[in-house]
């Protein structure tokens, strides 16, 4: 593969304003070029609407864009994020499931806003929609943005450790699939599933090895080992598990623009690993300057 060599810099997990990143897809790709990346994966939460814009920007800036999704899943009330690389964007079963999840996020967002407003927090559904933009997958980060704007907290992070935390009385769940079932759906759509930040305990409870084994049996291809939310012990644990189960090891920034401190390219994926992901994908082609 001519565009991939041993020195290629590859970051396979970023967000645009189609979910909870702060920049449009074309700006994320332009930033990727500026940061010296050769390959960038656009993986907005539960949505593929940024792919075509990222594609155009990739061609313009000479960056290969890997189309992906970070799919929200839930296992016994533990939140699990599944990265899906190069699935078929026309796959009906997968696209319907993502649409159902986005609808449920909308209902859930109204419920959370109602609970907060009833207790005097300055936030309305309309304000949250306005900060999120017309096409975004709605989530807690957008409520955080309104609370920051209205002076309740200095930064998104501060809202997440308080009223938006998963154990908070203002937290409301939304409909998503179990990660084993979602792994099967991604594989059926020709995509390559990689479990995002599996042991990131700062985000709440995490799953155990047994569930990862079940996901591996369902076709899981890799684990995101190198991620800011993993400390050295969590990286070791994930790397050991990946080796035992024969899974690929990826690393990425989980860039959210100004929404998080994560910087493009702060963790990267080896070119041989990307080659393997590309070889396994049968859903959609690569975007950008190939
Ligand atoms: P939701 O899917 O709506 O429940 O919200 C989860 C999202 O919030 C994830 O996509 C994270 O990117 C984001 N998130 C989680 N913790 C934080 C934090 N401490 N600061 C900013 N964003 C966060
Ligand atoms: Fe996010
Ligand atoms: Fe995530
Ligand atoms: Zn992410």
PDB file of C-alpha atoms and ligand atoms in Angstrom:
ATOM      1  CA  UNK A   1       0.000   0.000   0.000  1.00  0.00           C
ATOM      2  CA  UNK A   2       1.831   3.008  -1.283  1.00  0.00           C
ATOM      3  CA  UNK A   3       0.374   5.600   1.079  1.00  0.00           C
ATOM      4  CA  UNK A   4       1.227   3.487   4.134  1.00  0.00           C
ATOM      5  CA  UNK A   5       4.808   3.026   5.176  1.00  0.00           C
ATOM      6  CA  UNK A   6       6.528   2.186   8.402  1.00  0.00           C
ATOM      7  CA  UNK A   7       6.634   5.824   9.412  1.00  0.00           C
ATOM      8  CA  UNK A   8       2.981   6.660   8.760  1.00  0.00           C
ATOM      9  CA  UNK A   9       1.311   8.485  11.634  1.00  0.00           C
ATOM     10  CA  UNK A  10      -2.159   7.032  12.212  1.00  0.00           C
ATOM     11  CA  UNK A  11      -4.851   8.240  14.623  1.00  0.00           C
ATOM     12  CA  UNK A  12      -8.060   6.211  14.338  1.00  0.00           C
ATOM     13  CA  UNK A  13     -10.483   7.875  16.781  1.00  0.00           C
ATOM     14  CA  UNK A  14     -11.687  11.500  16.492  1.00  0.00           C
ATOM     15  CA  UNK A  15     -14.952  13.405  16.861  1.00  0.00           C
ATOM     16  CA  UNK A  16     -16.441  16.283  14.905  1.00  0.00           C
ATOM     17  CA  UNK A  17     -19.481  18.453  15.592  1.00  0.00           C
ATOM     18  CA  UNK A  18     -21.652  15.670  14.159  1.00  0.00           C
ATOM     19  CA  UNK A  19     -21.371  14.339  17.697  1.00  0.00           C
ATOM     20  CA  UNK A  20     -19.585  15.983  20.622  1.00  0.00           C
ATOM     21  CA  UNK A  21     -16.482  17.395  18.960  1.00  0.00           C
ATOM     22  CA  UNK A  22     -16.278  21.162  18.555  1.00  0.00           C
ATOM     23  CA  UNK A  23     -15.221  21.358  14.882  1.00  0.00           C
ATOM     24  CA  UNK A  24     -16.900  20.399  11.599  1.00  0.00           C
ATOM     25  CA  UNK A  25     -15.533  17.252   9.914  1.00  0.00           C
ATOM     26  CA  UNK A  26     -13.477  19.187   7.340  1.00  0.00           C
ATOM     27  CA  UNK A  27     -11.769  21.174  10.090  1.00  0.00           C
ATOM     28  CA  UNK A  28     -10.939  17.997  12.031  1.00  0.00           C
ATOM     29  CA  UNK A  29      -9.217  16.659   8.901  1.00  0.00           C
ATOM     30  CA  UNK A  30      -7.409  19.960   8.295  1.00  0.00           C
ATOM     31  CA  UNK A  31      -6.198  19.874  11.893  1.00  0.00           C
ATOM     32  CA  UNK A  32      -5.065  16.285  11.370  1.00  0.00           C
ATOM     33  CA  UNK A  33      -2.947  17.401   8.415  1.00  0.00           C
ATOM     34  CA  UNK A  34      -1.511  20.258  10.454  1.00  0.00           C
ATOM     35  CA  UNK A  35      -0.693  17.848  13.293  1.00  0.00           C
ATOM     36  CA  UNK A  36       1.334  15.726  10.859  1.00  0.00           C
ATOM     37  CA  UNK A  37      -1.050  12.772  10.617  1.00  0.00           C
ATOM     38  CA  UNK A  38      -1.041  10.642   7.469  1.00  0.00           C
ATOM     39  CA  UNK A  39      -4.256   8.809   8.362  1.00  0.00           C
ATOM     40  CA  UNK A  40      -7.191   9.927  10.502  1.00  0.00           C
ATOM     41  CA  UNK A  41     -10.296   7.972  11.508  1.00  0.00           C
ATOM     42  CA  UNK A  42     -13.492   9.993  11.921  1.00  0.00           C
ATOM     43  CA  UNK A  43     -15.551   8.150  14.547  1.00  0.00           C
ATOM     44  CA  UNK A  44     -18.486  10.284  15.637  1.00  0.00           C
ATOM     45  CA  UNK A  45     -20.860   8.769  18.189  1.00  0.00           C
ATOM     46  CA  UNK A  46     -23.633   6.726  16.536  1.00  0.00           C
ATOM     47  CA  UNK A  47     -23.609   8.637  13.232  1.00  0.00           C
ATOM     48  CA  UNK A  48     -21.915   8.571   9.812  1.00  0.00           C
ATOM     49  CA  UNK A  49     -23.106  11.953   8.524  1.00  0.00           C
ATOM     50  CA  UNK A  50     -19.596  13.449   8.693  1.00  0.00           C
ATOM     51  CA  UNK A  51     -17.990  10.912   6.360  1.00  0.00           C
ATOM     52  CA  UNK A  52     -18.475  12.664   3.020  1.00  0.00           C
ATOM     53  CA  UNK A  53     -17.273  16.049   4.245  1.00  0.00           C
ATOM     54  CA  UNK A  54     -14.228  14.389   5.817  1.00  0.00           C
ATOM     55  CA  UNK A  55     -13.626  12.587   2.528  1.00  0.00           C
ATOM     56  CA  UNK A  56     -13.496  15.844   0.570  1.00  0.00           C
ATOM     57  CA  UNK A  57     -11.193  17.427   3.137  1.00  0.00           C
ATOM     58  CA  UNK A  58      -8.926  14.376   3.081  1.00  0.00           C
ATOM     59  CA  UNK A  59      -8.398  14.739  -0.662  1.00  0.00           C
ATOM     60  CA  UNK A  60      -7.706  18.442  -0.262  1.00  0.00           C
ATOM     61  CA  UNK A  61      -5.202  18.054   2.565  1.00  0.00           C
ATOM     62  CA  UNK A  62      -3.533  14.803   1.528  1.00  0.00           C
ATOM     63  CA  UNK A  63      -4.738  12.846   4.538  1.00  0.00           C
ATOM     64  CA  UNK A  64      -6.275   9.370   4.272  1.00  0.00           C
ATOM     65  CA  UNK A  65      -9.629   9.316   6.060  1.00  0.00           C
ATOM     66  CA  UNK A  66     -10.838   6.050   7.587  1.00  0.00           C
ATOM     67  CA  UNK A  67     -14.633   6.227   7.956  1.00  0.00           C
ATOM     68  CA  UNK A  68     -15.765   4.935  11.319  1.00  0.00           C
ATOM     69  CA  UNK A  69     -18.372   5.169  14.056  1.00  0.00           C
ATOM     70  CA  UNK A  70     -18.070   5.023  17.829  1.00  0.00           C
ATOM     71  CA  UNK A  71     -21.169   3.053  18.732  1.00  0.00           C
ATOM     72  CA  UNK A  72     -22.724   3.409  22.188  1.00  0.00           C
ATOM     73  CA  UNK A  73     -23.556   0.071  23.814  1.00  0.00           C
ATOM     74  CA  UNK A  74     -24.568  -1.036  27.274  1.00  0.00           C
ATOM     75  CA  UNK A  75     -23.907  -4.187  29.266  1.00  0.00           C
ATOM     76  CA  UNK A  76     -25.752  -4.500  32.588  1.00  0.00           C
ATOM     77  CA  UNK A  77     -25.757  -0.697  32.895  1.00  0.00           C
ATOM     78  CA  UNK A  78     -22.058  -0.392  32.064  1.00  0.00           C
ATOM     79  CA  UNK A  79     -21.415   1.939  29.142  1.00  0.00           C
ATOM     80  CA  UNK A  80     -19.339   0.335  26.367  1.00  0.00           C
ATOM     81  CA  UNK A  81     -18.053   2.130  23.255  1.00  0.00           C
ATOM     82  CA  UNK A  82     -17.476   0.060  20.150  1.00  0.00           C
ATOM     83  CA  UNK A  83     -15.448   1.541  17.281  1.00  0.00           C
ATOM     84  CA  UNK A  84     -16.576   0.276  13.882  1.00  0.00           C
ATOM     85  CA  UNK A  85     -14.202   0.853  10.981  1.00  0.00           C
ATOM     86  CA  UNK A  86     -15.332   0.882   7.355  1.00  0.00           C
ATOM     87  CA  UNK A  87     -18.819  -0.611   7.757  1.00  0.00           C
ATOM     88  CA  UNK A  88     -21.250  -0.327   4.873  1.00  0.00           C
ATOM     89  CA  UNK A  89     -23.056   2.981   5.403  1.00  0.00           C
ATOM     90  CA  UNK A  90     -26.062   1.502   3.560  1.00  0.00           C
ATOM     91  CA  UNK A  91     -26.397  -1.529   5.806  1.00  0.00           C
ATOM     92  CA  UNK A  92     -30.014  -1.431   6.890  1.00  0.00           C
ATOM     93  CA  UNK A  93     -29.803  -3.311  10.174  1.00  0.00           C
ATOM     94  CA  UNK A  94     -26.860  -1.262  11.433  1.00  0.00           C
ATOM     95  CA  UNK A  95     -28.204   2.091  10.242  1.00  0.00           C
ATOM     96  CA  UNK A  96     -31.634   1.408  11.770  1.00  0.00           C
ATOM     97  CA  UNK A  97     -30.069   0.550  15.096  1.00  0.00           C
ATOM     98  CA  UNK A  98     -28.011   3.752  15.072  1.00  0.00           C
ATOM     99  CA  UNK A  99     -31.115   5.803  14.243  1.00  0.00           C
ATOM    100  CA  UNK A 100     -33.006   4.179  17.113  1.00  0.00           C
ATOM    101  CA  UNK A 101     -30.192   5.006  19.478  1.00  0.00           C
ATOM    102  CA  UNK A 102     -30.081   8.657  18.323  1.00  0.00           C
ATOM    103  CA  UNK A 103     -33.863   8.969  18.780  1.00  0.00           C
ATOM    104  CA  UNK A 104     -33.574   7.538  22.246  1.00  0.00           C
ATOM    105  CA  UNK A 105     -30.771  10.006  23.033  1.00  0.00           C
ATOM    106  CA  UNK A 106     -33.125  12.843  22.117  1.00  0.00           C
ATOM    107  CA  UNK A 107     -35.842  11.606  24.520  1.00  0.00           C
ATOM    108  CA  UNK A 108     -33.237  11.042  27.208  1.00  0.00           C
ATOM    109  CA  UNK A 109     -31.745  14.499  26.740  1.00  0.00           C
ATOM    110  CA  UNK A 110     -35.158  16.123  27.273  1.00  0.00           C
ATOM    111  CA  UNK A 111     -35.624  14.041  30.429  1.00  0.00           C
ATOM    112  CA  UNK A 112     -32.238  15.053  31.848  1.00  0.00           C
ATOM    113  CA  UNK A 113     -32.830  18.718  31.039  1.00  0.00           C
ATOM    114  CA  UNK A 114     -36.274  18.583  32.705  1.00  0.00           C
ATOM    115  CA  UNK A 115     -34.781  17.089  35.882  1.00  0.00           C
ATOM    116  CA  UNK A 116     -32.027  19.711  35.975  1.00  0.00           C
ATOM    117  CA  UNK A 117     -34.363  22.624  35.248  1.00  0.00           C
ATOM    118  CA  UNK A 118     -36.792  21.441  37.945  1.00  0.00           C
ATOM    119  CA  UNK A 119     -33.962  21.816  40.452  1.00  0.00           C
ATOM    120  CA  UNK A 120     -33.119  25.305  39.243  1.00  0.00           C
ATOM    121  CA  UNK A 121     -30.231  24.612  36.850  1.00  0.00           C
ATOM    122  CA  UNK A 122     -30.278  27.162  34.012  1.00  0.00           C
ATOM    123  CA  UNK A 123     -30.731  24.906  30.974  1.00  0.00           C
ATOM    124  CA  UNK A 124     -33.462  24.385  28.383  1.00  0.00           C
ATOM    125  CA  UNK A 125     -33.895  21.794  25.656  1.00  0.00           C
ATOM    126  CA  UNK A 126     -33.786  24.544  23.010  1.00  0.00           C
ATOM    127  CA  UNK A 127     -30.460  25.866  24.284  1.00  0.00           C
ATOM    128  CA  UNK A 128     -28.970  22.381  24.198  1.00  0.00           C
ATOM    129  CA  UNK A 129     -30.173  21.863  20.624  1.00  0.00           C
ATOM    130  CA  UNK A 130     -28.678  25.211  19.656  1.00  0.00           C
ATOM    131  CA  UNK A 131     -25.194  24.437  21.024  1.00  0.00           C
ATOM    132  CA  UNK A 132     -25.259  20.955  19.513  1.00  0.00           C
ATOM    133  CA  UNK A 133     -26.012  22.077  15.979  1.00  0.00           C
ATOM    134  CA  UNK A 134     -28.672  20.656  13.665  1.00  0.00           C
ATOM    135  CA  UNK A 135     -26.987  17.361  12.770  1.00  0.00           C
ATOM    136  CA  UNK A 136     -25.277  16.313  15.971  1.00  0.00           C
ATOM    137  CA  UNK A 137     -25.821  13.114  17.920  1.00  0.00           C
ATOM    138  CA  UNK A 138     -27.102  14.605  21.175  1.00  0.00           C
ATOM    139  CA  UNK A 139     -25.364  13.769  24.423  1.00  0.00           C
ATOM    140  CA  UNK A 140     -24.372  14.858  27.876  1.00  0.00           C
ATOM    141  CA  UNK A 141     -21.486  16.967  26.504  1.00  0.00           C
ATOM    142  CA  UNK A 142     -24.035  19.336  24.957  1.00  0.00           C
ATOM    143  CA  UNK A 143     -25.838  19.785  28.289  1.00  0.00           C
ATOM    144  CA  UNK A 144     -22.406  20.455  29.789  1.00  0.00           C
ATOM    145  CA  UNK A 145     -21.753  23.140  27.170  1.00  0.00           C
ATOM    146  CA  UNK A 146     -24.962  24.982  28.129  1.00  0.00           C
ATOM    147  CA  UNK A 147     -24.148  24.751  31.853  1.00  0.00           C
ATOM    148  CA  UNK A 148     -20.686  26.160  31.100  1.00  0.00           C
ATOM    149  CA  UNK A 149     -22.112  28.929  28.951  1.00  0.00           C
ATOM    150  CA  UNK A 150     -24.595  29.837  31.704  1.00  0.00           C
ATOM    151  CA  UNK A 151     -21.839  30.063  34.284  1.00  0.00           C
ATOM    152  CA  UNK A 152     -22.592  26.951  36.367  1.00  0.00           C
ATOM    153  CA  UNK A 153     -19.227  25.281  35.647  1.00  0.00           C
ATOM    154  CA  UNK A 154     -15.924  26.502  34.192  1.00  0.00           C
ATOM    155  CA  UNK A 155     -15.446  23.473  31.868  1.00  0.00           C
ATOM    156  CA  UNK A 156     -17.241  20.397  30.493  1.00  0.00           C
ATOM    157  CA  UNK A 157     -15.224  18.145  32.792  1.00  0.00           C
ATOM    158  CA  UNK A 158     -16.613  19.848  35.905  1.00  0.00           C
ATOM    159  CA  UNK A 159     -20.185  19.091  34.852  1.00  0.00           C
ATOM    160  CA  UNK A 160     -19.242  15.455  34.239  1.00  0.00           C
ATOM    161  CA  UNK A 161     -17.946  14.931  37.754  1.00  0.00           C
ATOM    162  CA  UNK A 162     -21.090  16.518  39.182  1.00  0.00           C
ATOM    163  CA  UNK A 163     -24.634  16.569  37.757  1.00  0.00           C
ATOM    164  CA  UNK A 164     -23.777  14.649  34.555  1.00  0.00           C
ATOM    165  CA  UNK A 165     -21.971  11.749  36.243  1.00  0.00           C
ATOM    166  CA  UNK A 166     -23.471   8.330  35.557  1.00  0.00           C
ATOM    167  CA  UNK A 167     -24.366   7.924  39.253  1.00  0.00           C
ATOM    168  CA  UNK A 168     -26.020  11.341  39.510  1.00  0.00           C
ATOM    169  CA  UNK A 169     -29.776  11.670  40.172  1.00  0.00           C
ATOM    170  CA  UNK A 170     -29.991  13.664  36.915  1.00  0.00           C
ATOM    171  CA  UNK A 171     -28.584  10.814  34.836  1.00  0.00           C
ATOM    172  CA  UNK A 172     -31.043   9.120  32.488  1.00  0.00           C
ATOM    173  CA  UNK A 173     -30.149   6.064  30.392  1.00  0.00           C
ATOM    174  CA  UNK A 174     -30.985   5.634  26.705  1.00  0.00           C
ATOM    175  CA  UNK A 175     -31.661   2.655  24.473  1.00  0.00           C
ATOM    176  CA  UNK A 176     -28.609   0.918  23.048  1.00  0.00           C
ATOM    177  CA  UNK A 177     -27.660  -2.666  22.254  1.00  0.00           C
ATOM    178  CA  UNK A 178     -25.483  -5.070  24.158  1.00  0.00           C
ATOM    179  CA  UNK A 179     -21.880  -4.944  22.835  1.00  0.00           C
ATOM    180  CA  UNK A 180     -21.869  -8.616  21.774  1.00  0.00           C
ATOM    181  CA  UNK A 181     -24.957  -8.101  19.598  1.00  0.00           C
ATOM    182  CA  UNK A 182     -23.519  -4.857  18.208  1.00  0.00           C
ATOM    183  CA  UNK A 183     -20.233  -6.593  17.366  1.00  0.00           C
ATOM    184  CA  UNK A 184     -22.246  -9.072  15.280  1.00  0.00           C
ATOM    185  CA  UNK A 185     -24.118  -6.257  13.518  1.00  0.00           C
ATOM    186  CA  UNK A 186     -20.873  -4.420  12.666  1.00  0.00           C
ATOM    187  CA  UNK A 187     -19.301  -7.598  11.265  1.00  0.00           C
ATOM    188  CA  UNK A 188     -22.461  -8.317   9.262  1.00  0.00           C
ATOM    189  CA  UNK A 189     -22.156  -4.807   7.805  1.00  0.00           C
ATOM    190  CA  UNK A 190     -18.605  -5.560   6.647  1.00  0.00           C
ATOM    191  CA  UNK A 191     -17.043  -3.374   9.345  1.00  0.00           C
ATOM    192  CA  UNK A 192     -14.126  -4.044  11.663  1.00  0.00           C
ATOM    193  CA  UNK A 193     -15.084  -3.719  15.354  1.00  0.00           C
ATOM    194  CA  UNK A 194     -12.539  -2.466  17.893  1.00  0.00           C
ATOM    195  CA  UNK A 195     -13.413  -2.001  21.561  1.00  0.00           C
ATOM    196  CA  UNK A 196     -12.714   1.628  22.575  1.00  0.00           C
ATOM    197  CA  UNK A 197     -10.829   2.387  25.829  1.00  0.00           C
ATOM    198  CA  UNK A 198     -11.989  -0.913  27.451  1.00  0.00           C
ATOM    199  CA  UNK A 199     -10.625  -0.285  30.944  1.00  0.00           C
ATOM    200  CA  UNK A 200     -11.029   3.497  31.261  1.00  0.00           C
ATOM    201  CA  UNK A 201     -12.185   3.421  34.874  1.00  0.00           C
ATOM    202  CA  UNK A 202     -12.300   7.209  35.202  1.00  0.00           C
ATOM    203  CA  UNK A 203     -15.495   7.083  33.113  1.00  0.00           C
ATOM    204  CA  UNK A 204     -17.336   4.767  35.499  1.00  0.00           C
ATOM    205  CA  UNK A 205     -17.606   0.998  35.836  1.00  0.00           C
ATOM    206  CA  UNK A 206     -15.863  -1.050  33.167  1.00  0.00           C
ATOM    207  CA  UNK A 207     -16.524  -4.487  31.731  1.00  0.00           C
ATOM    208  CA  UNK A 208     -14.532  -7.583  32.597  1.00  0.00           C
ATOM    209  CA  UNK A 209     -12.412  -9.942  30.518  1.00  0.00           C
ATOM    210  CA  UNK A 210     -15.283 -12.426  30.143  1.00  0.00           C
ATOM    211  CA  UNK A 211     -17.362 -10.013  28.090  1.00  0.00           C
ATOM    212  CA  UNK A 212     -14.385  -9.182  25.870  1.00  0.00           C
ATOM    213  CA  UNK A 213     -13.986 -12.929  25.252  1.00  0.00           C
ATOM    214  CA  UNK A 214     -17.631 -13.136  24.169  1.00  0.00           C
ATOM    215  CA  UNK A 215     -17.138 -10.146  21.894  1.00  0.00           C
ATOM    216  CA  UNK A 216     -14.035 -11.805  20.419  1.00  0.00           C
ATOM    217  CA  UNK A 217     -16.138 -14.886  19.629  1.00  0.00           C
ATOM    218  CA  UNK A 218     -18.641 -12.572  17.905  1.00  0.00           C
ATOM    219  CA  UNK A 219     -15.901 -11.132  15.686  1.00  0.00           C
ATOM    220  CA  UNK A 220     -14.226  -8.356  17.671  1.00  0.00           C
ATOM    221  CA  UNK A 221     -11.001  -7.460  15.853  1.00  0.00           C
ATOM    222  CA  UNK A 222      -9.101  -5.287  18.292  1.00  0.00           C
ATOM    223  CA  UNK A 223      -8.718  -3.378  21.530  1.00  0.00           C
ATOM    224  CA  UNK A 224      -7.903   0.303  21.830  1.00  0.00           C
ATOM    225  CA  UNK A 225      -5.007  -0.096  24.254  1.00  0.00           C
ATOM    226  CA  UNK A 226      -3.226   3.232  23.920  1.00  0.00           C
ATOM    227  CA  UNK A 227      -5.651   5.927  25.021  1.00  0.00           C
ATOM    228  CA  UNK A 228      -5.380   8.896  27.379  1.00  0.00           C
ATOM    229  CA  UNK A 229      -7.974   7.413  29.755  1.00  0.00           C
ATOM    230  CA  UNK A 230      -5.826   4.298  30.294  1.00  0.00           C
ATOM    231  CA  UNK A 231      -3.019   4.509  32.846  1.00  0.00           C
ATOM    232  CA  UNK A 232       0.036   2.232  32.586  1.00  0.00           C
ATOM    233  CA  UNK A 233      -1.712  -0.623  34.424  1.00  0.00           C
ATOM    234  CA  UNK A 234      -4.801  -0.421  32.237  1.00  0.00           C
ATOM    235  CA  UNK A 235      -2.650  -0.428  29.096  1.00  0.00           C
ATOM    236  CA  UNK A 236      -0.822  -3.517  30.371  1.00  0.00           C
ATOM    237  CA  UNK A 237      -4.088  -5.239  31.181  1.00  0.00           C
ATOM    238  CA  UNK A 238      -5.569  -4.430  27.765  1.00  0.00           C
ATOM    239  CA  UNK A 239      -2.378  -5.357  25.904  1.00  0.00           C
ATOM    240  CA  UNK A 240      -2.141  -8.699  27.721  1.00  0.00           C
ATOM    241  CA  UNK A 241      -5.783  -9.455  26.955  1.00  0.00           C
ATOM    242  CA  UNK A 242      -5.353  -8.476  23.290  1.00  0.00           C
ATOM    243  CA  UNK A 243      -2.411 -10.830  23.005  1.00  0.00           C
ATOM    244  CA  UNK A 244      -4.227 -13.692  24.715  1.00  0.00           C
ATOM    245  CA  UNK A 245      -7.301 -13.337  22.493  1.00  0.00           C
ATOM    246  CA  UNK A 246      -5.368 -12.641  19.291  1.00  0.00           C
ATOM    247  CA  UNK A 247      -6.783  -9.129  18.961  1.00  0.00           C
ATOM    248  CA  UNK A 248      -5.176  -6.138  17.247  1.00  0.00           C
ATOM    249  CA  UNK A 249      -3.781  -3.310  19.397  1.00  0.00           C
ATOM    250  CA  UNK A 250      -4.796   0.191  18.405  1.00  0.00           C
ATOM    251  CA  UNK A 251      -4.015   3.582  19.890  1.00  0.00           C
ATOM    252  CA  UNK A 252      -5.662   6.914  19.278  1.00  0.00           C
ATOM    253  CA  UNK A 253      -6.334  10.375  20.590  1.00  0.00           C
ATOM    254  CA  UNK A 254     -10.157  10.460  20.899  1.00  0.00           C
ATOM    255  CA  UNK A 255      -9.848  14.094  19.795  1.00  0.00           C
ATOM    256  CA  UNK A 256     -12.929  16.289  20.520  1.00  0.00           C
ATOM    257  CA  UNK A 257     -11.575  19.703  19.405  1.00  0.00           C
ATOM    258  CA  UNK A 258     -11.912  22.131  22.298  1.00  0.00           C
ATOM    259  CA  UNK A 259     -14.360  19.744  24.021  1.00  0.00           C
ATOM    260  CA  UNK A 260     -11.532  17.766  25.646  1.00  0.00           C
ATOM    261  CA  UNK A 261      -7.815  18.186  26.267  1.00  0.00           C
ATOM    262  CA  UNK A 262      -6.956  15.228  23.982  1.00  0.00           C
ATOM    263  CA  UNK A 263      -4.568  16.259  21.176  1.00  0.00           C
ATOM    264  CA  UNK A 264      -4.465  14.715  17.694  1.00  0.00           C
ATOM    265  CA  UNK A 265      -1.769  12.058  17.399  1.00  0.00           C
ATOM    266  CA  UNK A 266      -1.114  11.833  21.143  1.00  0.00           C
ATOM    267  CA  UNK A 267      -1.590   8.061  20.781  1.00  0.00           C
ATOM    268  CA  UNK A 268      -1.246   6.277  17.451  1.00  0.00           C
ATOM    269  CA  UNK A 269      -1.809   2.952  15.723  1.00  0.00           C
ATOM    270  CA  UNK A 270       0.959   0.961  14.008  1.00  0.00           C
ATOM    271  CA  UNK A 271       0.787   0.832  10.184  1.00  0.00           C
ATOM    272  CA  UNK A 272       0.728  -3.005  10.217  1.00  0.00           C
ATOM    273  CA  UNK A 273      -2.376  -2.878  12.391  1.00  0.00           C
ATOM    274  CA  UNK A 274      -4.155  -0.500  10.019  1.00  0.00           C
ATOM    275  CA  UNK A 275      -3.199  -2.758   7.105  1.00  0.00           C
ATOM    276  CA  UNK A 276      -4.878  -5.632   8.893  1.00  0.00           C
ATOM    277  CA  UNK A 277      -8.014  -3.558   9.572  1.00  0.00           C
ATOM    278  CA  UNK A 278      -8.197  -2.574   5.904  1.00  0.00           C
ATOM    279  CA  UNK A 279      -7.700  -6.183   4.823  1.00  0.00           C
ATOM    280  CA  UNK A 280     -10.605  -7.360   6.980  1.00  0.00           C
ATOM    281  CA  UNK A 281     -13.062  -4.614   6.017  1.00  0.00           C
ATOM    282  CA  UNK A 282     -15.589  -5.425   3.320  1.00  0.00           C
ATOM    283  CA  UNK A 283     -18.155  -2.702   4.043  1.00  0.00           C
ATOM    284  CA  UNK A 284     -16.901   0.545   2.551  1.00  0.00           C
ATOM    285  CA  UNK A 285     -13.783   1.799   0.885  1.00  0.00           C
ATOM    286  CA  UNK A 286     -11.186   4.178   2.188  1.00  0.00           C
ATOM    287  CA  UNK A 287     -11.811   7.858   1.854  1.00  0.00           C
ATOM    288  CA  UNK A 288      -9.350  10.616   1.084  1.00  0.00           C
ATOM    289  CA  UNK A 289      -6.025  10.777  -0.686  1.00  0.00           C
ATOM    290  CA  UNK A 290      -5.411   7.129  -1.492  1.00  0.00           C
TER     291      UNK A 290
HETATM  292  P1  LIG B   1     -23.490  10.261  26.603  1.00  0.00           P
HETATM  293  O1  LIG B   1     -23.179   9.283  25.504  1.00  0.00           O
HETATM  294  O2  LIG B   1     -24.441  11.303  26.173  1.00  0.00           O
HETATM  295  O3  LIG B   1     -23.911   9.593  27.868  1.00  0.00           O
HETATM  296  O4  LIG B   1     -22.158  11.048  26.939  1.00  0.00           O
HETATM  297  C1  LIG B   1     -20.908  10.407  26.927  1.00  0.00           C
HETATM  298  C2  LIG B   1     -19.912  11.297  26.206  1.00  0.00           C
HETATM  299  O5  LIG B   1     -19.459  12.274  27.101  1.00  0.00           O
HETATM  300  C3  LIG B   1     -18.705  10.563  25.693  1.00  0.00           C
HETATM  301  O6  LIG B   1     -18.750  10.625  24.327  1.00  0.00           O
HETATM  302  C4  LIG B   1     -17.515  11.338  26.138  1.00  0.00           C
HETATM  303  O7  LIG B   1     -16.778  11.813  25.030  1.00  0.00           O
HETATM  304  C5  LIG B   1     -18.082  12.529  26.859  1.00  0.00           C
HETATM  305  N1  LIG B   1     -17.432  12.671  28.166  1.00  0.00           N
HETATM  306  C6  LIG B   1     -17.370  11.746  29.141  1.00  0.00           C
HETATM  307  N2  LIG B   1     -16.700  12.224  30.211  1.00  0.00           N
HETATM  308  C7  LIG B   1     -16.328  13.483  29.889  1.00  0.00           C
HETATM  309  C8  LIG B   1     -15.603  14.496  30.565  1.00  0.00           C
HETATM  310  N3  LIG B   1     -15.132  14.304  31.798  1.00  0.00           N
HETATM  311  N4  LIG B   1     -15.404  15.669  29.921  1.00  0.00           N
HETATM  312  C9  LIG B   1     -15.891  15.863  28.684  1.00  0.00           C
HETATM  313  N5  LIG B   1     -16.575  14.943  27.998  1.00  0.00           N
HETATM  314  C10 LIG B   1     -16.793  13.766  28.584  1.00  0.00           C
HETATM  315 FE1  LIG B   2     -17.437  11.868  23.041  1.00  0.00          FE
HETATM  316 FE1  LIG B   3     -15.627   6.689  23.837  1.00  0.00          FE
HETATM  317 ZN1  LIG B   4     -14.580   8.824  21.382  1.00  0.00          ZN
END
